Backbone as a ProteinNet text record, in pm:
[ID]
protein_1_A
[PRIMARY]
XXXXXXXXXXXXXXXXXXXXXXXXXXXXXXXXXXXXXXXXXXXXXXXXXXXXXXXXXXXXXXXXXXXXXXXXXXXXXXXXXXXXXXXXXXXXXXXXXXXXXXXXXXXXXXXXXXXXXXXXXXXXXXXXXXXXXXXXXXXXXXXXXXXXXXXXXXXXXXXXXXXXXXXXXXXXXXXXXXXXXXXXXXXXXXXXXXXXXXXXXXXXXXXXXXXXXX
[TERTIARY]
-627.2	-742	-822.2	-894.5	-1040.8	-1063.2	-1107.4	-1230	-1327.7	-1470.8	-1584.4	-1596.6	-1624.3	-1709	-1855	-1946.9	-2089.7	-2132.1	-2248.1	-2309.7	-2316.9	-2306.8	-2345.4	-2461.2	-2542.9	-2668.6	-2736.4	-2654.1	-2705.7	-2731	-2758	-2853.9	-2934.4	-2969.5	-3038.4	-3203.3	-3280.7	-3452.6	-3499.7	-3406.3	-3475.2	-3349.1	-3379.5	-3263.7	-3260.8	-3186.7	-3202.7	-3133.9	-3264.9	-3239.6	-3154.3	-3060	-2931.9	-2906.1	-2834.9	-2767	-2652.8	-2649.7	-2515.8	-2507.2	-2390.3	-2376	-2324.9	-2326.1	-2211.9	-2142	-2025.1	-1914.8	-1877.4	-1832.9	-1835.8	-1688.4	-1573.1	-1428.8	-1406	-1421.2	-1334.4	-1215.7	-1145.5	-967.4	-944.3	-923.5	-935.8	-748.9	-698.9	-609.1	-527.8	-441.7	-375.9	-252.5	-220.4	-68.1	7.1	137.6	206.7	238.5	209.1	280.7	447.3	520.1	631.9	625.1	492.7	513.4	463.2	444.9	364.4	251.4	162.7	-11.6	-85.9	-137.5	-248.6	-305.3	-307.3	-354.6	-444.2	-590.5	-657.7	-670.1	-685.7	-693.1	-779.6	-862	-961.8	-963.8	-971.8	-974.1	-1077	-1146.6	-1296	-1249.2	-1407.3	-1381	-1526.7	-1624	-1692	-1745.2	-1739.8	-1758	-1921.2	-1996.8	-2114.5	-2064	-2104.3	-2022.6	-2186.9	-2223.8	-2300.3	-2224	-2363.5	-2251.5	-2339.8	-2209.2	-2240.9	-2325.1	-2435.6	-2494.9	-2387.9	-2427.1	-2365.5	-2442.9	-2358.5	-2436.6	-2334.1	-2423.9	-2318.9	-2362.5	-2324.9	-2347.1	-2336.4	-2370.5	-2393.7	-2427.3	-2384.7	-2388.6	-2368.5	-2467.5	-2415.4	-2498.4	-2419.5	-2410.8	-2527.5	-2631.7	-2677.7	-2734.2	-2828.7	-2843.1	-3025.2	-3042.9	-3162	-3264.1	-3232.9	-3303.8	-3291.1	-3387.9	-3365	-3456.8	-3493.1	-3524.2	-3562.2	-3486.1	-3423.2	-3418.2	-3443	-3397.1	-3256.6	-3200.8	-3103.7	-3043.3	-2945.1	-2954	-2790.6	-2759.2	-2612.7	-2540.2	-2453.1	-2377.3	-2334.4	-2357.9	-2296.6	-2189.2	-2107.5	-1975.5	-1998.9	-1949.4	-1933.7	-1828.3	-1889.8	-1822.7	-1750	-1619	-1515.8	-1595.8	-1624.5	-1639.3	-1823.4	-1893.3	-2032	-2047.8	-2149.5	-2218.3	-2357	-2335.1	-2340.9	-2399.1	-2520.1	-2555.6	-2554.1	-2556	-2560.1	-2655.8	-2699.9	-2783	-2693.4	-2677.4	-2656.1	-2771.5	-2711.1	-2794.7	-2697.6	-2736.4	-2694.1	-2781.9	-2770.6	-2813.7	-2784.2	-2879.3	-2748.4	-2858.1	-2797.3	-2912.6	-2827.6	-2871.3	-2862	-2880.4	-2837.7	-2872.8	-2939.4	-2890.6	-2905	-2965.3	-2946.3	-2949	-2998.8	-3056.5	-3118.4	-2966.8	-2946.2	-2807.2	-2850.9	-2814.9	-2802.1	-2680.1	-2730.4	-2660.3	-2528.9	-2695.3	-2645	-2578.9	-2466.6	-2411.9	-2311.9	-2372.3	-2291	-2260.1	-2077.3	-1979.4	-1928.3	-1942.1	-1829.7	-1795.8	-1765.4	-1728.1	-1699	-1762	-1736.9	-1631.5	-1533.1	-1467.9	-1479.5	-1359.7	-1365.6	-1431	-1398.8	-1453.6	-1598.7	-1684.7	-1856.2	-1887.4	-2018.4	-2096.5	-2208.5	-2274.8	-2384.5	-2531.6	-2592	-2692.1	-2799.7	-2826.6	-2952.4	-3038.9	-3105.3	-3188.8	-3168.3	-3247.1	-3221.5	-3404.4	-3351.1	-3515	-3525.1	-3547.7	-3695.2	-3635	-3724	-3681.4	-3742.7	-3745	-3766.7	-3649.7	-3534.7	-3432.5	-3312.2	-3257	-3110.3	-3035.9	-3028	-2826.4	-2846	-2648.5	-2613.6	-2498.4	-2480.2	-2382.3	-2273	-2117.5	-2037.5	-1983.9	-2017.9	-1960.9	-1796.9	-1760.9	-1615.7	-1585.3	-1590.1	-1490.4	-1572.9	-1698	-1743.8	-1782.6	-1796.1	-1863.6	-2005.4	-2042.7	-2139.7	-2221	-2309.9	-2327.9	-2497.3	-2505.5	-2618.4	-2645.4	-2737.8	-2784.5	-2886.9	-2823.8	-2969.7	-3017.5	-2972.6	-3014.2	-3031.5	-3202.2	-3190.6	-3214.8	-3165.5	-3188.9	-3249.8	-3343.7	-3334	-3337.9	-3308.6	-3309.8	-3379.7	-3285.8	-3347	-3352.7	-3501.3	-3400.9	-3547.2	-3537	-3633.1	-3808.6	-3836.9	-3978.8	-3970.9	-3941.9	-3978.8	-3940.1	-3936.6	-3924.8	-3793.9	-3733.6	-3663.6	-3504.8	-3465.2	-3371.5	-3405.9	-3262.8	-3276.2	-3267	-3223.4	-3207.6	-3211.8	-3114.1	-3164.5	-3101.6	-3085.1	-3061.3	-2995.5	-2969.9	-2908.3	-2855.9	-2872.5	-2820	-2674.9	-2575.6	-2458.6	-2451.9	-2336.5	-2310.2	-2182.9	-2108	-2003.9	-1988.4	-1902.8	-1875.1	-1672.7	-1620.8	-1510.8	-1448.1	-1335.3	-1216.3	-1159.1	-1117.1	-1019.7	-916.7	-860.1	-710.2	-793.6	-888.2	-953.2	-1001.7	-1006.3	-1018.6	-949.7	-1011.4	-984.8	-995.7	-969.9	-998.7	-1153	-1177.3	-1232.4	-1240	-1327.8	-1300.4	-1395.5	-1364.8	-1476	-1558	-1697.8	-1821.8	-1844.6	-1776.9	-1790.6	-1646.2	-1645.1	-1499.3	-1547.3	-1478.8	-1497.2	-1581.1	-1708.9	-1812.4	-1757.2	-1815.7	-1788.2	-1947.9	-1980.1	-2110	-2063	-2107.8	-2095.9	-2181.5	-2225.2	-2336.2	-2267.1	-2345.1	-2342.1	-2422.1	-2394.4	-2469.7	-2547.1	-2703.6	-2764.8	-2734.3	-2678.5	-2702.1	-2552.1	-2416.6	-2331.3	-2207.9	-2306.1	-2226.1	-2113.8	-2071.2	-1966.7	-2018.7	-1900.3	-1887.5	-1861.3	-1937.7	-1922.3	-1950.9	-1855.3	-1850	-1861.1	-1854.1	-1894.4	-1815.6	-1721.2	-1735.9	-1729.6	-1734.3	-1796.6	-1655.7	-1566.6	-1546	-1606.2	-1509.1	-1529.9	-1600	-1722.8	-1813.6	-1746.5	-1734.1	-1715.5	-1790.9	-1726.1	-1845.5	-1802.4	-1789.7	-1829.3	-1923.4	-2091.7	-2189	-2254.7	-2171.3	-2247.9	-2365.7	-2379.1	-2533.7	-2609.8	-2618.7	-2731.2	-2728	-2870.4	-2894.9	-2896	-2865.2	-2895.2	-2750.9	-2655.2	-2467.6	-2441.6	-2348.8	-2240.3	-2091.4	-1975.5	-1858.8	-1818	-1752.5	-1747.2	-1796.4	-1871.1	-1969.3	-1915.9	-1773	-1756.9	-1606.5	-1570.3	-1459	-1473.7	-1427.3	-1473.7	-1414.7	-1500.7	-1509.5	-1473.1	-1412.2	-1358	-1493.4
-2335.5	-2257.5	-2156.5	-2104.8	-2046.3	-1922.7	-1802.5	-1743.2	-1716.8	-1646.4	-1610.2	-1488.2	-1406.1	-1250.8	-1267.6	-1229.9	-1248.1	-1120.5	-1147.7	-1023.3	-926.5	-759.3	-653.5	-583.2	-627.3	-629.5	-482.5	-408.3	-270.9	-198.6	-253.3	-187.2	-332.9	-410.2	-548.3	-491.4	-557	-478.7	-641.1	-706.7	-872	-855.2	-834.6	-853.5	-975.3	-1024.4	-1186.2	-1143.2	-1216.1	-1136.5	-1261.2	-1230.8	-1289.5	-1436.1	-1395.7	-1512.1	-1557.8	-1661.7	-1741.8	-1871	-1952.7	-2037.3	-2141	-2299.6	-2408.2	-2417.8	-2472.2	-2536.6	-2667	-2754.2	-2898.6	-2953.7	-2939.5	-2979.1	-3107.5	-3190.4	-3287.7	-3340.2	-3383.8	-3452.5	-3570.8	-3682.1	-3788.7	-3853.1	-3995.2	-3963.8	-4137.3	-4139.5	-4309.5	-4273.5	-4370.2	-4345.8	-4467.7	-4469.8	-4641.6	-4617.1	-4761.1	-4773	-4833.9	-4858.7	-4913.2	-5027.4	-5116.7	-5251.9	-5260.7	-5074.7	-5114.4	-5104.1	-5150.6	-5185.7	-4964.3	-4975.3	-4833.1	-4823.7	-4711.3	-4701.7	-4604.3	-4521.9	-4445	-4355.1	-4197.3	-4128.9	-4024.2	-4005.7	-3882.2	-3785.5	-3654.7	-3576.7	-3457.4	-3443	-3319.4	-3204.9	-3134.2	-2978.3	-2952.2	-2926.6	-2822.8	-2689	-2599	-2456	-2395.2	-2355.7	-2245	-2141.2	-2042.3	-1870	-1830.8	-1645.7	-1626.6	-1455.7	-1406.3	-1288.2	-1176.3	-1075.6	-977.6	-858.3	-780.7	-700.6	-587	-494.4	-385	-264.8	-195.1	-34	81	134.2	325.3	389	479.2	669.5	718.4	790.9	883.5	1012.8	1160.1	1293.3	1371.8	1447.2	1598.9	1727.4	1844	1983.6	2011.5	2088.4	2164.6	2300.8	2396.4	2507.3	2549.6	2459.3	2525.9	2419.1	2303.6	2174.6	2163.4	2074	1985.7	2126.8	2082.2	2116.9	2270.6	2317	2427.7	2602.8	2697.5	2792.4	2865.5	2836.4	2901.9	3028	3093.2	3250.9	3300.7	3411.4	3442.8	3468.6	3471.2	3517.4	3413.5	3369.2	3273.2	3330.9	3311.8	3259	3301.5	3233.1	3318.2	3399.2	3515.4	3647.1	3649.7	3689.5	3706.7	3764.2	3755.3	3837.2	3853.8	3773.4	3750.5	3621.1	3657.3	3430.5	3383.5	3299.4	3178.5	3063.7	3032.5	2879.7	2809.1	2691	2600.5	2454.5	2331.8	2241.1	2095.6	2045.1	1862.6	1751.2	1684.1	1569.8	1431.4	1358.7	1263.1	1140.6	1025.5	896.4	740.1	704.3	506.1	447.1	343.8	226.3	117.2	28.1	-120.4	-254.4	-311.8	-444.6	-539.1	-654.9	-758.6	-838.8	-730.8	-799.3	-671.2	-704.5	-581.9	-538.9	-410	-382.6	-280.7	-275	-215.6	-104.3	-5.6	71.8	153.7	170.4	252.9	410.6	451.5	590.4	637.1	821.5	859.5	999.4	970.1	1081.7	1173.7	1296.8	1401	1512.5	1620.9	1735	1840	1977.2	2117.6	2161.2	2224.5	2285.7	2404.1	2485.8	2602.8	2701	2705.6	2842.8	2819.4	2704.5	2700.2	2681.8	2675.3	2714.5	2616.9	2559.6	2509.6	2567.7	2552.6	2693.5	2608.7	2528.5	2427.6	2365	2361.6	2323.9	2188.3	2077.7	1959.9	1926.1	1838.1	1724.2	1651	1521.3	1544.4	1589.8	1634.2	1677.5	1549.2	1364.4	1342.4	1208.8	1249.4	1159.3	1255.4	1216.3	1225.1	1302.9	1383.2	1409.7	1575	1564.8	1619.6	1690.9	1844.3	1908.2	1953.9	1932.7	1972	2089.9	2181.2	2337.7	2367.5	2238.6	2289.4	2222.5	2117.9	2046	2013.6	2070.6	2074.1	1967.4	1869.7	1700.6	1717.6	1622.3	1628.9	1483.7	1406.6	1250.8	1224.5	1123	1100.7	990.1	969.3	817.4	742.4	662.4	623.5	536.4	430.5	328.2	194.3	172	-4.6	47.4	-29.7	-56.4	-217.9	-172.1	-282.7	-261.5	-370.9	-371.4	-276.8	-247.7	-126.5	-204.2	-181.9	-180.5	-131.6	-99.9	-11.1	-16.6	-126.1	-149.7	-127.3	-92.8	-72.5	95.7	108.9	247.7	261.6	138.6	205.9	230.3	337.9	420.4	518.7	568.8	693.1	787.4	914.8	1052	1174.3	1237	1325.8	1490.9	1605.1	1730.7	1805	1883.8	1964.8	2089.6	2257.2	2332.1	2395.1	2424.2	2517.7	2671.8	2731.3	2866.9	2870.3	2935.5	2971.6	3127.9	3169.3	3314.9	3335.2	3314.9	3290.9	3438.7	3432.5	3552.7	3606.6	3703	3767.4	3663.9	3623.1	3517.9	3376.8	3364.7	3242.3	3296.3	3403.1	3455.9	3343.5	3310.6	3262	3056.4	2987	2948.4	2803.6	2701.7	2593.5	2504.1	2589	2537.3	2434.6	2329.5	2255.8	2275.4	2161.2	2270.8	2164.6	2044.8	1913.4	1825.2	1777.4	1709.9	1556.6	1429.2	1289.7	1269.4	1216.8	1110.2	973.3	916	771	705.3	622.8	565.6	365.2	364.6	239.7	165.4	26.6	-8.5	-184.7	-234.6	-371.9	-461.5	-609.6	-632.4	-741.7	-749.7	-862	-983.4	-1026	-1190	-1205.1	-1115.8	-1188.5	-1143.7	-1034.2	-980.7	-915.6	-905.4	-815.7	-631.7	-534.5	-450.8	-344	-303.3	-297	-113.8	-68.1	65.9	112.6	265.6	302.6	439.9	471.7	626.2	755.1	892.4	943.8	1064.7	1117	1183.5	1336.5	1401.1	1577.6	1622.3	1707.1	1774.3	1933.2	2005.8	2154.5	2221.4	2336	2450.6	2380.5	2261.3	2277.9	2170	2235.1	2146	2151.5	2058.6	1993.4	1925.4	1877.7	1803.7	1871.6	1994.3	2079.7	2131.7	2099.9	2177.9	2339.2	2385.7	2575.9	2592.8	2498.7	2537.9	2552	2622.3	2660	2690.7	2633.5	2691.2	2807.9	2824	2916.2	2996.1	2881.2	2922.8	2854.6	2741.1	2708.8	2824.8	2884.7	2971.7	3095.4	3089.8	3199.6	3350.6	3456.3	3578.7	3657.2	3782.8	3888.1	4007.9
-3755.8	-3691.3	-3828	-3745.8	-3873.2	-3808.2	-3878.5	-3799.9	-3881.1	-3803.4	-3876.7	-3827.9	-3970.5	-3912.2	-3909.1	-3829.6	-3854.7	-3926.3	-3989.6	-4070.2	-4015.2	-4096.4	-4015.1	-3995.2	-3851.3	-3843.7	-3843.9	-3851.9	-3808.6	-3944.5	-4092.2	-4183	-4217.9	-4143.9	-4182.2	-4171.5	-4219	-4216.9	-4076.8	-4118.5	-4001.8	-3951.3	-3796.9	-3671.2	-3596.3	-3604	-3565.8	-3397.5	-3325.2	-3155.4	-3089.5	-2982.6	-2922.1	-3023	-3093.6	-3207.8	-3139.7	-3185.2	-3146.3	-3245.8	-3217.2	-3293.4	-3254.3	-3274.3	-3228.9	-3340.2	-3278.5	-3352.2	-3314.4	-3369.1	-3379.4	-3429.9	-3439.5	-3534.2	-3467	-3608.6	-3577.7	-3681	-3587.2	-3697.7	-3666.9	-3771.7	-3755.1	-3833.3	-3838.4	-3915.1	-3858.4	-3904	-3864.5	-3867.4	-3771.2	-3721.6	-3717.1	-3765.5	-3788.3	-3618.3	-3553.4	-3467.9	-3488.1	-3381.5	-3401.7	-3464.1	-3429.6	-3532.5	-3676.7	-3690.8	-3832.8	-3867.7	-3739.5	-3735.3	-3720.1	-3860.8	-3829.1	-3685.4	-3634	-3539.9	-3564.4	-3519.2	-3579.7	-3478.4	-3471.5	-3398.6	-3403.2	-3328.5	-3338.3	-3214.9	-3270.7	-3162.6	-3193.8	-3109.2	-3154.4	-3054.5	-3056.8	-2987.7	-3016.1	-2899.1	-2927.1	-2874.3	-2946.1	-2886.4	-2890.7	-2805	-2818.9	-2810.3	-2858.8	-2898.9	-2891.6	-2770.9	-2849.9	-2930.8	-2965.3	-3051	-2996.1	-2956.2	-2894.2	-3008.6	-2935	-2997.4	-3079.9	-3181.8	-3185.9	-3214.8	-3115.9	-3106.8	-3181.1	-3199.5	-3252.2	-3241.5	-3207.5	-3175	-3340.6	-3378.5	-3446.6	-3409.8	-3446.6	-3419.2	-3567.3	-3543.6	-3581.8	-3527.8	-3599.7	-3514.9	-3679.9	-3652.5	-3696	-3664.4	-3758.3	-3732.9	-3759.9	-3899.5	-3968.3	-3853.7	-3846.3	-3832.1	-3605.4	-3614.4	-3450.1	-3389	-3257.1	-3190.9	-3185.9	-3169.8	-3092.3	-3215.5	-3181.6	-3281.8	-3242.6	-3370.8	-3325	-3376.7	-3288.8	-3369.6	-3330.4	-3381	-3395.8	-3551.6	-3593.6	-3729.4	-3724.5	-3886.3	-3972	-4115.1	-4104.8	-4028.6	-3905.3	-3777.2	-3677	-3666.4	-3593.2	-3592.9	-3413	-3398.1	-3313.7	-3196.4	-3056.9	-2960.8	-2994.8	-3086.8	-3090.1	-3118.3	-2975.1	-3022.4	-3112	-3119.7	-3225.6	-3140.4	-3167.4	-3100.8	-3233	-3154.6	-3218.4	-3186.2	-3263.5	-3170.1	-3200	-3111.4	-3129.8	-3149.1	-3257.4	-3245.2	-3185	-3098.4	-3072.3	-3120.1	-3155.9	-3158.5	-3161.8	-3063.9	-3049.6	-3114.2	-3151.2	-3211.4	-3168.4	-3177.5	-3108.2	-3197.9	-3226	-3319.1	-3230.6	-3156.6	-3152.9	-3042.1	-2923.6	-2791.7	-2687.2	-2624.8	-2531.2	-2433.4	-2452.8	-2310	-2261.8	-2142.1	-1956.1	-1986.2	-1884.3	-1836	-1927.2	-2045	-2184.6	-2108.3	-2160.9	-2159.3	-2273.7	-2266.2	-2355.6	-2287.8	-2312.2	-2297	-2352.3	-2305	-2403	-2344.7	-2388.8	-2301.8	-2414.1	-2350.5	-2426.2	-2375.5	-2551.7	-2541.2	-2398.9	-2372.1	-2274.3	-2331.9	-2487.4	-2565.2	-2556.1	-2557.2	-2572.4	-2446.7	-2464.5	-2359.7	-2374.9	-2237.8	-2230.4	-2240.6	-2341.5	-2306.1	-2213.3	-2185.4	-2097.6	-2167.4	-2302.1	-2369.7	-2404.7	-2358.9	-2425.4	-2485.4	-2569.9	-2620.7	-2634.7	-2625.4	-2511.6	-2390.7	-2319.4	-2151.8	-2098.1	-2140.6	-2012.1	-2057.5	-2174.4	-2143.9	-2023.5	-1946.5	-1814.3	-1903.8	-1881	-1975.7	-1809.1	-1797.6	-1724.9	-1762.3	-1710.2	-1785.3	-1630.3	-1641.9	-1510.4	-1624.2	-1506.7	-1566.9	-1504.6	-1439.5	-1414.3	-1485.9	-1527.4	-1685	-1840.4	-1812.9	-1909.4	-2011.7	-1913	-1913.1	-1939.3	-2013.2	-2106	-2087.6	-2010.8	-1954.4	-2017	-2102.4	-2130.4	-2113.8	-1957.4	-1924	-1982.2	-2098.1	-2178.8	-2136.9	-2038.4	-1968.1	-2000.6	-2000.2	-2096.6	-2261	-2303.7	-2450.4	-2522.6	-2601.7	-2684.3	-2845.8	-2877.1	-3010.6	-3137.4	-3227.8	-3330.9	-3451.7	-3543.5	-3722.2	-3728.5	-3895	-3935.1	-3908.8	-3857.3	-3856.9	-3685.4	-3626.1	-3424.1	-3451.9	-3308.6	-3283.6	-3165.8	-3119.1	-3024.3	-3052.4	-3149.2	-3171.5	-3072.9	-3022.3	-2920.5	-2976.5	-2959.7	-2976.4	-2927.3	-2885	-2826.9	-2823.3	-2890.5	-2896.4	-2797	-2820.4	-2690.2	-2771.6	-2718	-2757.2	-2689.9	-2756.3	-2709.2	-2767.9	-2731.7	-2789.9	-2794.2	-2886.3	-2948.2	-2889.8	-2840.2	-2806.4	-2884.9	-3009.8	-3045.4	-3033.7	-2990.2	-3026	-3069.4	-3082.2	-3194.4	-3279.5	-3170.5	-3155.9	-3262.1	-3283.8	-3318.7	-3470.9	-3525.9	-3643.1	-3760.4	-3854.6	-3986.4	-3952.5	-3818.2	-3755.9	-3781.2	-3792.2	-3754.3	-3648.1	-3555.6	-3452.8	-3387.1	-3286.2	-3227.6	-3146.4	-3137.1	-3097.4	-2953.3	-2993.4	-2946.5	-2958.4	-2792.5	-2804.6	-2906.8	-2885.4	-2907.2	-2824.3	-2826.6	-2765.9	-2758.4	-2650	-2651.6	-2569	-2651.7	-2632.4	-2524.4	-2427.4	-2377.6	-2329.4	-2321	-2284.1	-2221.6	-2161.2	-2106.5	-2227.6	-2295.6	-2357.2	-2241.5	-2203.5	-2161.8	-2209.5	-2342.4	-2364.2	-2350	-2401.9	-2356.7	-2257.6	-2172.8	-2057.9	-2118	-2190	-2285.6	-2285	-2236.6	-2210.9	-2399.3	-2423.5	-2543.2	-2599.3	-2654.1	-2680	-2848.7	-2860.2	-3004.2	-2990.7	-3034.2	-3042.6	-3156.4	-3123.9	-3240.6	-3217.5	-3351.1	-3356.8	-3310.1	-3267.7	-3222.4	-3384.1	-3292.9	-3427.3	-3428.7	-3554.3	-3548.9	-3601.8	-3635.4	-3663.2	-3824.5	-3873.5	-4040	-4044.7	-4030.9	-3993.2	-4129.3	-4228.8	-4363.5	-4363.4	-4281.4	-4319.1	-4292.2	-4269.5	-4242.9	-4412.1	-4468.3	-4588.5	-4619.9	-4466.5	-4528	-4527.3	-4521	-4463.9	-4607.6	-4592	-4724.4	-4701.8	-4835.2	-4786.1	-4694.2	-4638.3	-4580.7	-4412.7	-4407.3	-4282.4	-4121.7	-4224.5	-4073.3	-3998.4	-4052.4	-4080.4	-4000.3	-3872.3	-3780.7	-3850.6	-3872.6	-3922.3	-3792.9	-3881.8	-3751	-3795.8
[MASK]
++++++++++++++++++++++++++++++++++++++++++++++++++++++++++++++++++++++++++++++++++++++++++++++++++++++++++++++++++++++++++++++++++++++++++++++++++++++++++++++++++++++++++++++++++++++++++++++++++++++++++++++++++++++

């Protein structure tokens, strides 16, 4: 037995579209019969393998960047409202995908503000269970020389309680990106861990900004 690991195409400047490979393996040997006469044995196998695309979901929380103006105290204060911008970015490498969708949900103490950018993207929010769904739809391949990467921003607000003082709170729960590979017909998925008030990728962030204050 043996295994083959395809190269990671997510960081490549040259994307191979619809990658596939053909494997042809043969084994031969000699077997001695009862009459001690050598007998040649040959066995072979051929396989044609299609390699699925590599999809990925990235996300960040920002206060000073993004398309929206955020407000409220930093660090967040009990019983006062602070807004944040969440940015999702989806990538796709080697083959087109369809029915792409990102799903997540807000914790019960978070609120959906209703601002999304760009407005042409299909985003829905369920106020009953806090679920957010981004219907990405069809996606081509991405590399640094083209523009098939997709991104969306939306704004949420946090009004912490006195009981949450001293804590670091999740702003959005784990997110999942799913899509159907058009070349291999495989279901693909990528997950993003929950994002919290420690928005350290923002250049305006400093230590302590993530902890709920009184």
